[in-house]
């Protein structure tokens, strides 16, 4: 009889205690690895989310300053900072190009490279640029006060009109065989500083600059003929503007075009109009509204001539010669240290009491002198003047330059009061920008003496050294050199393609 085959058990063989402990440890290690991986991934996701939120939400909305409770955000700061650096880059590139064309050797690109790197790092700046914050504060003061006090609210069409104006092609004057009295030099307008809420832009176009001779009392530019507008100028301006806006949307990486060859500010059209153009439009509209009721175009003016000397003794000697019958014009030609007297006999033309571009002491001394008489020595930063009043007109029309200077002063006075009445943080934003050039060091006037006036002569003018009524020192000459009123700005953005 065959033996039955023994059935084998299929039940798992129980592990020993050592085997069981080792398996549990391995499973726990696997679970730990999974847990650690998930935790690490979660941390990385959180860090990435925080970086995104910080970059695109928290940081752009950080407050860099405030005006009467209205916050100025970091995003707005970045836009203006980008624009300012872009302008400085274009300015530096232009300067280097001029130096190279002039034969200057050894021109380096260190400054240009530094500015380009700063443009790339604006978002990560930890120390804010004070000038940029100052400009933003001024613009916000201008916006608030122009709305509240003068009901000024520029429209989109107003902004576009000024933007187009910057791109209008300028008419070319016909060639002339005459020798010009002013020299055309390439003088770009820098954007390093900005005051009273205005953000100027650099103009890389030739500017006619009059160079006064030493001691010249007036700058008399050659009259410029009004040239006919360029045909199709408006259409050209709009087309060039459209191309310019399309280009400056690009970021700081250099591109192969004449606008962004060193990088661009990354501004949209809305950014450009609202941050760059709107403050200029508001200033223009405020100025015109204030001038409509605050400018008198006909004021008392006098026509005078002067003789300038370096010392009081020299001035008294000239007075003695005049008392003895010497001709005033001839003495000005022969003895005045104002070199322009050789051509004009010391004639400084007509000027008003208020708003004159001549230094304050000269104006006061002139108005204190009777018509047809000459003054005692009048001291100014340029020396000692003997002033003769030739004519006096109680209602003489102001020149356009004098009207423009009066408008500028009217606006400046209004803005300074508006800013003083505003609550501004940070504190440094309430201060005026640090000047980029040292102020004129004025000489100390000698002790005041009371001269004995001659028969029929007027009392001399005040000898206290001061600036003119616009608050600007005149400084390159040794005569009664006025500070000429600034010409109408044509703030053409740099890098503008040729129409």
CSV table of C-alpha atoms in Angstrom, one decimal:
chain,number,residue,atom,x,y,z
A,1,UNK,CA,0.0,0.0,0.0
A,2,UNK,CA,1.5,3.3,-1.0
A,3,UNK,CA,2.4,5.8,1.7
A,4,UNK,CA,0.4,9.0,1.8
A,5,UNK,CA,2.4,12.2,1.0
A,6,UNK,CA,2.8,14.6,3.9
A,7,UNK,CA,1.1,17.9,3.3
A,8,UNK,CA,3.4,21.0,3.7
A,9,UNK,CA,2.1,24.1,5.6
A,10,UNK,CA,1.7,27.3,3.6
A,11,UNK,CA,1.6,29.5,6.7
A,12,UNK,CA,4.3,32.1,6.9
A,13,UNK,CA,7.3,31.2,8.9
A,14,UNK,CA,7.4,33.3,12.0
A,15,UNK,CA,10.4,35.7,12.1
A,16,UNK,CA,12.6,35.7,15.0
A,17,UNK,CA,12.7,38.7,17.4
A,18,UNK,CA,15.9,40.0,15.8
A,19,UNK,CA,14.5,39.7,12.2
A,20,UNK,CA,11.3,41.5,13.2
A,21,UNK,CA,13.1,44.4,14.9
A,22,UNK,CA,15.4,44.9,11.9
A,23,UNK,CA,12.4,45.1,9.4
A,24,UNK,CA,10.6,47.6,11.6
A,25,UNK,CA,13.6,49.8,11.7
A,26,UNK,CA,13.9,49.7,7.9
A,27,UNK,CA,10.2,50.6,7.4
A,28,UNK,CA,10.6,53.4,9.9
A,29,UNK,CA,13.6,54.8,8.1
A,30,UNK,CA,11.7,54.7,4.8
A,31,UNK,CA,8.8,56.6,6.5
A,32,UNK,CA,11.2,59.1,7.9
A,33,UNK,CA,12.8,59.7,4.5
A,34,UNK,CA,9.4,60.3,3.0
A,35,UNK,CA,8.4,62.7,5.8
A,36,UNK,CA,11.7,64.6,5.5
A,37,UNK,CA,11.3,64.9,1.8
A,38,UNK,CA,7.8,66.2,2.1
A,39,UNK,CA,8.8,68.6,4.8
A,40,UNK,CA,11.7,69.9,2.7
A,41,UNK,CA,9.5,70.3,-0.3
A,42,UNK,CA,7.0,72.2,1.8
A,43,UNK,CA,9.7,74.5,3.2
A,44,UNK,CA,11.0,75.2,-0.3
A,45,UNK,CA,7.5,76.0,-1.5
A,46,UNK,CA,6.9,78.3,1.4
A,47,UNK,CA,10.2,80.1,0.8
A,48,UNK,CA,9.4,80.4,-2.9
A,49,UNK,CA,5.9,81.7,-2.1
A,50,UNK,CA,7.3,84.2,0.4
A,51,UNK,CA,9.9,85.4,-2.1
A,52,UNK,CA,7.1,85.8,-4.7
A,53,UNK,CA,4.8,87.6,-2.3
A,54,UNK,CA,7.6,89.8,-1.0
A,55,UNK,CA,8.8,90.7,-4.5
A,56,UNK,CA,5.4,91.3,-6.1
A,57,UNK,CA,3.2,92.3,-3.2
A,58,UNK,CA,4.9,93.3,0.0
A,59,UNK,CA,8.0,95.1,-1.3
A,60,UNK,CA,6.2,97.1,-4.1
A,61,UNK,CA,3.7,98.3,-1.5
A,62,UNK,CA,6.2,99.4,1.1
A,63,UNK,CA,6.0,103.0,2.0
A,64,UNK,CA,9.0,105.1,1.1
A,65,UNK,CA,7.4,108.4,2.1
A,66,UNK,CA,4.0,110.0,2.7
A,67,UNK,CA,2.5,113.4,2.0
A,68,UNK,CA,-0.5,114.4,4.2
A,69,UNK,CA,-1.2,110.7,4.8
A,70,UNK,CA,-1.0,109.7,1.2
A,71,UNK,CA,1.6,106.9,0.8
A,72,UNK,CA,4.3,106.9,-1.9
A,73,UNK,CA,5.0,103.2,-2.6
A,74,UNK,CA,8.2,101.4,-3.4
A,75,UNK,CA,6.8,100.5,-6.8
A,76,UNK,CA,6.5,104.2,-7.7
A,77,UNK,CA,10.0,104.8,-6.3
A,78,UNK,CA,11.4,102.0,-8.5
A,79,UNK,CA,9.8,103.5,-11.6
A,80,UNK,CA,11.3,107.0,-11.1
A,81,UNK,CA,14.6,105.6,-10.0
A,82,UNK,CA,14.8,103.4,-13.1
A,83,UNK,CA,14.0,106.5,-15.2
A,84,UNK,CA,16.6,108.7,-13.5
A,85,UNK,CA,19.3,106.1,-13.9
A,86,UNK,CA,18.4,105.6,-17.5
A,87,UNK,CA,18.7,109.3,-18.1
A,88,UNK,CA,22.1,109.4,-16.3
A,89,UNK,CA,23.3,106.5,-18.4
A,90,UNK,CA,22.3,108.2,-21.6
A,91,UNK,CA,23.9,111.4,-20.4
A,92,UNK,CA,27.2,109.7,-19.6
A,93,UNK,CA,27.2,107.8,-22.9
A,94,UNK,CA,26.6,111.2,-24.7
A,95,UNK,CA,29.5,112.9,-22.7
A,96,UNK,CA,31.9,110.1,-23.6
A,97,UNK,CA,30.9,110.3,-27.2
A,98,UNK,CA,31.6,114.0,-27.2
A,99,UNK,CA,35.0,113.5,-25.6
A,100,UNK,CA,35.9,110.9,-28.1
A,101,UNK,CA,34.8,113.1,-31.0
A,102,UNK,CA,36.9,115.9,-29.5
A,103,UNK,CA,40.0,113.8,-29.6
A,104,UNK,CA,40.1,113.1,-25.9
A,105,UNK,CA,42.1,109.9,-25.2
A,106,UNK,CA,41.8,107.5,-22.3
A,107,UNK,CA,38.0,107.8,-21.9
A,108,UNK,CA,36.9,105.1,-19.5
A,109,UNK,CA,33.5,103.5,-19.1
A,110,UNK,CA,33.7,103.0,-15.3
A,111,UNK,CA,30.9,105.4,-14.6
A,112,UNK,CA,28.7,104.1,-17.4
A,113,UNK,CA,29.2,100.5,-16.2
A,114,UNK,CA,28.4,101.4,-12.6
A,115,UNK,CA,25.1,103.2,-13.7
A,116,UNK,CA,24.1,100.2,-15.8
A,117,UNK,CA,24.7,97.9,-12.9
A,118,UNK,CA,22.6,100.2,-10.6
A,119,UNK,CA,19.8,100.1,-13.2
A,120,UNK,CA,19.7,96.3,-12.9
A,121,UNK,CA,19.7,96.3,-9.1
A,122,UNK,CA,17.0,99.0,-8.4
A,123,UNK,CA,14.5,96.4,-7.1
A,124,UNK,CA,17.0,95.2,-4.5
A,125,UNK,CA,18.3,98.6,-3.4
A,126,UNK,CA,18.4,98.6,0.4
A,127,UNK,CA,19.3,102.3,0.7
A,128,UNK,CA,16.9,104.5,-1.1
A,129,UNK,CA,18.1,107.4,-3.3
A,130,UNK,CA,17.3,110.6,-1.4
A,131,UNK,CA,16.9,112.7,-4.6
A,132,UNK,CA,14.4,110.3,-6.0
A,133,UNK,CA,12.3,110.3,-2.8
A,134,UNK,CA,12.6,114.1,-2.8
A,135,UNK,CA,11.2,114.3,-6.3
A,136,UNK,CA,8.3,112.0,-5.6
A,137,UNK,CA,7.4,114.0,-2.5
A,138,UNK,CA,7.5,117.2,-4.5
A,139,UNK,CA,5.3,115.7,-7.2
A,140,UNK,CA,2.8,114.5,-4.6
A,141,UNK,CA,2.7,117.9,-2.9
A,142,UNK,CA,2.1,119.5,-6.3
A,143,UNK,CA,-0.6,117.0,-7.2
A,144,UNK,CA,-2.5,117.5,-3.9
A,145,UNK,CA,-2.2,121.3,-3.6
A,146,UNK,CA,-3.0,122.0,-7.3
A,147,UNK,CA,-6.2,119.9,-7.0
A,148,UNK,CA,-7.3,121.4,-3.7
A,149,UNK,CA,-6.3,125.0,-4.1
A,150,UNK,CA,-6.5,125.6,-7.9
A,151,UNK,CA,-8.8,122.8,-9.0
A,152,UNK,CA,-6.3,121.6,-11.6
A,153,UNK,CA,-6.7,118.1,-12.9
A,154,UNK,CA,-4.9,117.4,-16.2
A,155,UNK,CA,-6.6,115.2,-18.6
A,156,UNK,CA,-5.1,112.3,-20.6
A,157,UNK,CA,-5.1,114.6,-23.6
A,158,UNK,CA,-3.1,117.2,-21.7
A,159,UNK,CA,-0.5,114.6,-20.8
A,160,UNK,CA,-0.3,113.3,-24.4
A,161,UNK,CA,0.0,116.8,-25.8
A,162,UNK,CA,3.1,117.6,-23.7
A,163,UNK,CA,4.6,114.2,-24.4
A,164,UNK,CA,4.2,114.7,-28.2
A,165,UNK,CA,5.7,118.2,-27.9
A,166,UNK,CA,8.9,116.6,-26.6
A,167,UNK,CA,9.3,114.7,-29.9
A,168,UNK,CA,8.4,117.5,-32.3
A,169,UNK,CA,11.1,117.9,-35.0
A,170,UNK,CA,12.8,121.3,-34.8
A,171,UNK,CA,13.1,123.5,-37.9
A,172,UNK,CA,16.5,124.0,-39.2
A,173,UNK,CA,17.6,127.6,-39.7
A,174,UNK,CA,18.8,128.6,-43.1
A,175,UNK,CA,22.6,128.8,-43.5
A,176,UNK,CA,24.0,132.3,-42.9
A,177,UNK,CA,27.2,134.0,-43.8
A,178,UNK,CA,27.1,136.2,-40.7
A,179,UNK,CA,29.4,135.4,-37.8
A,180,UNK,CA,27.1,134.4,-34.9
A,181,UNK,CA,27.6,136.1,-31.6
A,182,UNK,CA,26.6,133.0,-29.7
A,183,UNK,CA,28.3,129.6,-29.9
A,184,UNK,CA,26.2,126.5,-30.4
A,185,UNK,CA,27.6,123.9,-27.9
A,186,UNK,CA,26.3,120.5,-27.1
A,187,UNK,CA,25.1,121.1,-23.5
A,188,UNK,CA,22.8,118.3,-22.3
A,189,UNK,CA,20.4,119.1,-19.5
A,190,UNK,CA,21.1,116.6,-16.7
A,191,UNK,CA,18.5,115.0,-14.5
A,192,UNK,CA,20.6,114.7,-11.4
A,193,UNK,CA,18.5,117.1,-9.4
A,194,UNK,CA,14.9,118.0,-9.4
A,195,UNK,CA,13.0,120.7,-7.5
A,196,UNK,CA,9.4,121.7,-6.9
A,197,UNK,CA,7.9,118.5,-8.1
A,198,UNK,CA,9.3,118.5,-11.6
A,199,UNK,CA,11.3,115.7,-13.1
A,200,UNK,CA,13.4,117.1,-15.9
A,201,UNK,CA,14.8,114.9,-18.6
A,202,UNK,CA,18.0,115.2,-20.5
A,203,UNK,CA,18.1,117.0,-23.8
A,204,UNK,CA,20.9,115.8,-26.0
A,205,UNK,CA,20.5,118.5,-28.5
A,206,UNK,CA,22.7,121.5,-29.3
A,207,UNK,CA,21.9,124.5,-27.1
A,208,UNK,CA,22.8,128.1,-28.0
A,209,UNK,CA,24.9,129.4,-25.2
A,210,UNK,CA,26.0,133.0,-24.8
A,211,UNK,CA,29.4,133.4,-23.2
A,212,UNK,CA,29.6,136.8,-21.4
A,213,UNK,CA,32.8,138.7,-21.3
A,214,UNK,CA,34.3,139.6,-18.0
A,215,UNK,CA,32.2,142.2,-16.2
A,216,UNK,CA,29.4,142.2,-18.8
A,217,UNK,CA,26.3,143.7,-17.1
A,218,UNK,CA,23.9,142.1,-19.5
A,219,UNK,CA,23.7,139.2,-21.9
A,220,UNK,CA,22.2,140.4,-25.1
A,221,UNK,CA,21.5,137.3,-27.3
A,222,UNK,CA,21.2,137.7,-31.0
A,223,UNK,CA,17.5,137.9,-31.9
A,224,UNK,CA,16.3,134.5,-33.2
A,225,UNK,CA,14.0,134.6,-36.2
A,226,UNK,CA,10.8,132.6,-35.8
A,227,UNK,CA,11.1,129.6,-38.2
A,228,UNK,CA,8.2,128.0,-39.9
A,229,UNK,CA,7.1,124.6,-38.4
A,230,UNK,CA,8.3,121.5,-40.1
A,231,UNK,CA,5.7,120.0,-42.4
A,232,UNK,CA,3.9,117.1,-40.8
A,233,UNK,CA,5.7,117.8,-37.5
A,234,UNK,CA,2.7,116.6,-35.4
A,235,UNK,CA,2.4,113.3,-37.2
A,236,UNK,CA,6.1,112.7,-37.0
A,237,UNK,CA,6.1,113.5,-33.2
A,238,UNK,CA,3.3,111.0,-32.6
A,239,UNK,CA,5.0,108.3,-34.6
A,240,UNK,CA,8.4,108.8,-32.8
A,241,UNK,CA,6.6,108.9,-29.5
A,242,UNK,CA,4.9,105.5,-30.2
A,243,UNK,CA,8.3,104.0,-31.0
A,244,UNK,CA,9.9,105.4,-28.0
A,245,UNK,CA,7.2,104.1,-25.6
A,246,UNK,CA,7.5,100.7,-27.2
A,247,UNK,CA,11.2,100.7,-26.5
A,248,UNK,CA,11.3,101.9,-22.9
A,249,UNK,CA,9.0,99.1,-21.9
A,250,UNK,CA,12.2,96.9,-22.1
A,251,UNK,CA,14.2,96.2,-19.0
A,252,UNK,CA,17.9,97.0,-18.1
A,253,UNK,CA,19.5,94.5,-20.4
A,254,UNK,CA,21.2,96.3,-23.4
A,255,UNK,CA,19.5,95.9,-26.8
A,256,UNK,CA,20.6,96.5,-30.3
A,257,UNK,CA,18.9,99.9,-30.8
A,258,UNK,CA,19.7,103.5,-30.2
A,259,UNK,CA,17.2,103.8,-27.3
A,260,UNK,CA,18.1,100.8,-25.2
A,261,UNK,CA,21.7,100.2,-26.3
A,262,UNK,CA,22.7,100.5,-22.6
A,263,UNK,CA,19.4,99.3,-21.1
A,264,UNK,CA,15.9,100.7,-20.7
A,265,UNK,CA,13.8,101.7,-17.6
A,266,UNK,CA,11.0,99.2,-18.1
A,267,UNK,CA,8.2,101.8,-18.0
A,268,UNK,CA,4.8,101.4,-19.6
A,269,UNK,CA,3.1,104.2,-21.3
A,270,UNK,CA,1.0,104.8,-18.2
A,271,UNK,CA,4.1,104.9,-16.0
A,272,UNK,CA,5.7,107.4,-18.4
A,273,UNK,CA,2.7,109.7,-18.6
A,274,UNK,CA,1.8,109.6,-14.9
A,275,UNK,CA,5.3,109.6,-13.2
A,276,UNK,CA,7.3,111.6,-15.7
A,277,UNK,CA,5.0,113.8,-17.7
A,278,UNK,CA,2.1,114.7,-15.3
A,279,UNK,CA,4.3,116.7,-12.8
A,280,UNK,CA,5.5,118.9,-15.7
A,281,UNK,CA,1.9,119.4,-16.9
A,282,UNK,CA,0.7,120.3,-13.5
A,283,UNK,CA,3.5,122.8,-13.0
A,284,UNK,CA,2.7,124.5,-16.3
A,285,UNK,CA,-1.0,124.7,-15.5
A,286,UNK,CA,-0.4,126.0,-12.0
A,287,UNK,CA,2.0,128.6,-13.3
A,288,UNK,CA,-0.4,129.9,-16.0
A,289,UNK,CA,-3.3,130.0,-13.5
A,290,UNK,CA,-1.3,132.0,-11.0
A,291,UNK,CA,0.1,134.3,-13.7
A,292,UNK,CA,-3.4,135.1,-14.9
A,293,UNK,CA,-4.0,137.2,-11.9
A,294,UNK,CA,-0.6,137.7,-10.3
A,295,UNK,CA,1.6,139.1,-13.1
A,296,UNK,CA,1.7,142.8,-14.0
A,297,UNK,CA,3.1,143.2,-17.5
A,298,UNK,CA,3.7,147.0,-17.3
A,299,UNK,CA,5.8,148.3,-14.4
A,300,UNK,CA,8.1,151.2,-13.6
A,301,UNK,CA,11.5,150.7,-15.3
A,302,UNK,CA,14.6,152.7,-15.7
A,303,UNK,CA,17.3,152.9,-18.3
A,304,UNK,CA,20.8,153.1,-16.9
A,305,UNK,CA,24.5,152.9,-17.6
A,306,UNK,CA,27.3,152.2,-15.2
A,307,UNK,CA,31.1,152.4,-14.7
A,308,UNK,CA,32.6,149.5,-12.7
A,309,UNK,CA,35.8,149.7,-10.6
A,310,UNK,CA,37.5,147.2,-8.3
A,311,UNK,CA,38.1,149.7,-5.5
A,312,UNK,CA,36.1,152.4,-3.8
A,313,UNK,CA,39.0,154.8,-4.3
A,314,UNK,CA,38.8,154.2,-8.0
A,315,UNK,CA,35.0,154.8,-7.9
A,316,UNK,CA,35.4,158.1,-6.0
A,317,UNK,CA,38.1,159.2,-8.5
A,318,UNK,CA,35.7,158.6,-11.3
A,319,UNK,CA,33.0,160.6,-9.5
A,320,UNK,CA,35.4,163.5,-9.1
A,321,UNK,CA,36.1,163.4,-12.8
A,322,UNK,CA,32.3,163.4,-13.5
A,323,UNK,CA,31.9,166.3,-11.2
A,324,UNK,CA,34.5,168.2,-13.2
A,325,UNK,CA,32.5,167.7,-16.4
A,326,UNK,CA,33.9,164.4,-17.9
A,327,UNK,CA,31.6,162.5,-20.2
A,328,UNK,CA,30.1,159.5,-18.5
A,329,UNK,CA,30.0,157.3,-21.6
A,330,UNK,CA,33.6,158.1,-22.5
A,331,UNK,CA,34.7,157.3,-18.9
A,332,UNK,CA,32.9,154.0,-19.1
A,333,UNK,CA,34.8,153.1,-22.3
A,334,UNK,CA,38.1,154.2,-21.0
A,335,UNK,CA,38.0,153.2,-17.3
A,336,UNK,CA,35.3,150.7,-16.6
A,337,UNK,CA,36.5,147.2,-15.6
A,338,UNK,CA,33.4,145.9,-17.3
A,339,UNK,CA,34.9,144.9,-20.6
A,340,UNK,CA,31.6,145.1,-22.4
A,341,UNK,CA,31.7,148.9,-21.9
A,342,UNK,CA,34.1,149.1,-24.8
A,343,UNK,CA,31.1,148.3,-27.0
A,344,UNK,CA,28.1,149.7,-25.1
A,345,UNK,CA,29.5,152.6,-23.1
A,346,UNK,CA,28.3,150.9,-19.9
A,347,UNK,CA,24.7,150.8,-21.0
A,348,UNK,CA,22.7,148.1,-19.1
A,349,UNK,CA,19.4,148.8,-20.8
A,350,UNK,CA,16.0,148.9,-19.2
A,351,UNK,CA,15.1,146.9,-16.0
A,352,UNK,CA,12.3,146.9,-13.4
A,353,UNK,CA,12.6,147.2,-9.6
A,354,UNK,CA,11.1,143.8,-9.0
A,355,UNK,CA,12.1,140.7,-10.9
A,356,UNK,CA,15.2,142.2,-12.4
A,357,UNK,CA,18.0,139.8,-13.3
A,358,UNK,CA,20.6,142.3,-12.1
A,359,UNK,CA,22.0,142.0,-8.6
A,360,UNK,CA,19.9,143.6,-5.9
A,361,UNK,CA,22.4,146.3,-4.9
A,362,UNK,CA,22.7,147.6,-8.4
A,363,UNK,CA,18.9,147.8,-8.8
A,364,UNK,CA,18.5,149.6,-5.5
A,365,UNK,CA,21.2,152.0,-6.2
A,366,UNK,CA,19.8,152.8,-9.7
A,367,UNK,CA,16.3,153.4,-8.4
A,368,UNK,CA,17.6,155.6,-5.7
A,369,UNK,CA,19.2,157.9,-8.3
A,370,UNK,CA,17.3,160.7,-10.0
A,371,UNK,CA,16.9,160.8,-13.7
A,372,UNK,CA,19.8,162.4,-15.4
A,373,UNK,CA,22.0,162.1,-12.3
A,374,UNK,CA,24.7,159.6,-11.2
A,375,UNK,CA,25.0,157.8,-7.9
A,376,UNK,CA,27.6,157.6,-5.2
A,377,UNK,CA,29.7,154.4,-5.3
A,378,UNK,CA,27.3,151.3,-5.0
A,379,UNK,CA,29.0,148.2,-3.8
A,380,UNK,CA,28.1,144.7,-5.1
A,381,UNK,CA,29.8,141.4,-5.3
A,382,UNK,CA,31.4,142.6,-8.6
A,383,UNK,CA,33.0,145.8,-7.3
A,384,UNK,CA,31.9,149.4,-7.1
A,385,UNK,CA,29.5,150.9,-9.5
A,386,UNK,CA,28.8,154.5,-10.5
A,387,UNK,CA,25.3,154.4,-12.0
A,388,UNK,CA,23.7,157.0,-14.2
A,389,UNK,CA,20.0,156.9,-14.8
A,390,UNK,CA,19.2,157.9,-18.4
A,391,UNK,CA,15.5,157.5,-18.5
A,392,UNK,CA,12.5,156.4,-16.3
A,393,UNK,CA,9.2,155.0,-17.5
A,394,UNK,CA,6.4,154.5,-15.0
A,395,UNK,CA,4.6,151.9,-17.1
A,396,UNK,CA,7.0,150.1,-19.5
A,397,UNK,CA,6.0,146.6,-20.7
A,398,UNK,CA,8.1,143.8,-19.4
A,399,UNK,CA,10.1,141.7,-21.9
A,400,UNK,CA,9.1,138.1,-22.4
A,401,UNK,CA,12.2,137.0,-20.5
A,402,UNK,CA,11.2,139.2,-17.5
A,403,UNK,CA,7.6,137.8,-17.7
A,404,UNK,CA,8.9,134.3,-17.7
A,405,UNK,CA,11.1,135.1,-14.7
A,406,UNK,CA,8.2,136.6,-12.8
A,407,UNK,CA,6.1,133.5,-13.6
A,408,UNK,CA,8.8,131.2,-12.3
A,409,UNK,CA,9.1,133.2,-9.0
A,410,UNK,CA,5.3,133.2,-8.6
A,411,UNK,CA,5.2,129.4,-8.9
A,412,UNK,CA,8.2,128.9,-6.7
A,413,UNK,CA,6.7,131.1,-3.9
A,414,UNK,CA,3.4,129.2,-4.2
A,415,UNK,CA,5.0,125.8,-4.1
A,416,UNK,CA,7.2,126.6,-1.1
A,417,UNK,CA,4.2,127.6,0.9
A,418,UNK,CA,2.3,124.5,-0.2
A,419,UNK,CA,5.1,122.3,0.8
A,420,UNK,CA,5.6,124.0,4.1
A,421,UNK,CA,1.9,123.5,4.9
A,422,UNK,CA,2.2,119.7,4.2
A,423,UNK,CA,2.9,116.9,6.6
A,424,UNK,CA,5.8,114.9,5.0
A,425,UNK,CA,7.6,111.8,6.1
A,426,UNK,CA,10.5,111.0,6.1
A,427,UNK,CA,11.8,114.2,7.5
A,428,UNK,CA,14.7,114.5,4.9
A,429,UNK,CA,12.0,114.7,2.1
A,430,UNK,CA,11.0,118.1,3.5
A,431,UNK,CA,14.4,119.5,2.8
A,432,UNK,CA,15.6,120.8,-0.5
A,433,UNK,CA,18.0,118.6,-2.5
A,434,UNK,CA,21.7,119.0,-1.8
A,435,UNK,CA,23.2,121.2,-4.5
A,436,UNK,CA,25.4,119.4,-7.0
A,437,UNK,CA,27.8,122.4,-7.2
A,438,UNK,CA,29.2,124.5,-4.4
A,439,UNK,CA,27.4,127.8,-3.8
A,440,UNK,CA,29.0,131.1,-4.8
A,441,UNK,CA,31.2,132.3,-2.0
A,442,UNK,CA,30.4,136.0,-1.7
A,443,UNK,CA,33.0,138.5,-0.6
A,444,UNK,CA,32.5,140.3,2.6
A,445,UNK,CA,31.6,143.9,1.9
A,446,UNK,CA,33.6,146.6,3.5
A,447,UNK,CA,32.3,148.6,6.5
A,448,UNK,CA,29.4,150.8,5.4
A,449,UNK,CA,30.4,154.5,5.1
A,450,UNK,CA,28.2,157.4,4.7
A,451,UNK,CA,29.5,159.3,1.6
A,452,UNK,CA,28.8,163.0,1.2
A,453,UNK,CA,26.6,163.3,-1.9
A,454,UNK,CA,27.5,165.9,-4.4
A,455,UNK,CA,25.2,168.7,-5.3
A,456,UNK,CA,22.0,167.3,-6.8
A,457,UNK,CA,23.1,163.7,-6.5
A,458,UNK,CA,21.1,160.8,-5.2
A,459,UNK,CA,21.9,158.8,-2.1
A,460,UNK,CA,23.8,155.7,-3.0
A,461,UNK,CA,22.1,152.4,-3.0
A,462,UNK,CA,22.3,149.7,-0.3
A,463,UNK,CA,25.6,147.9,-0.1
A,464,UNK,CA,24.4,144.8,1.6
A,465,UNK,CA,25.4,141.8,-0.5
A,466,UNK,CA,22.5,139.8,-1.7
A,467,UNK,CA,21.1,137.8,-4.6
A,468,UNK,CA,18.7,139.1,-7.1
A,469,UNK,CA,15.0,138.9,-6.6
A,470,UNK,CA,14.8,135.4,-8.1
A,471,UNK,CA,17.1,134.2,-5.3
A,472,UNK,CA,19.8,133.3,-7.8
A,473,UNK,CA,23.4,134.5,-7.6
A,474,UNK,CA,25.0,135.8,-10.7
A,475,UNK,CA,28.5,134.5,-10.7
A,476,UNK,CA,30.8,134.2,-13.7
A,477,UNK,CA,31.5,137.9,-14.5
A,478,UNK,CA,32.7,140.8,-12.4
A,479,UNK,CA,30.1,143.3,-13.5
A,480,UNK,CA,26.3,143.4,-13.0
A,481,UNK,CA,25.9,140.2,-14.9
A,482,UNK,CA,22.2,139.1,-14.7
A,483,UNK,CA,20.9,135.6,-14.3
A,484,UNK,CA,19.1,135.2,-17.5
A,485,UNK,CA,15.7,133.6,-17.4
A,486,UNK,CA,15.8,130.0,-18.4
A,487,UNK,CA,14.6,129.3,-22.0
A,488,UNK,CA,11.5,127.3,-22.5
A,489,UNK,CA,12.4,123.7,-21.8
A,490,UNK,CA,12.2,121.1,-24.5
A,491,UNK,CA,12.7,118.0,-22.5
A,492,UNK,CA,13.2,115.6,-25.3
A,493,UNK,CA,13.8,112.1,-23.8
A,494,UNK,CA,17.3,110.9,-24.6
A,495,UNK,CA,17.8,108.2,-27.1
A,496,UNK,CA,15.0,109.4,-29.2
A,497,UNK,CA,15.2,108.0,-32.7
A,498,UNK,CA,15.6,110.4,-35.5
A,499,UNK,CA,12.2,111.1,-37.2
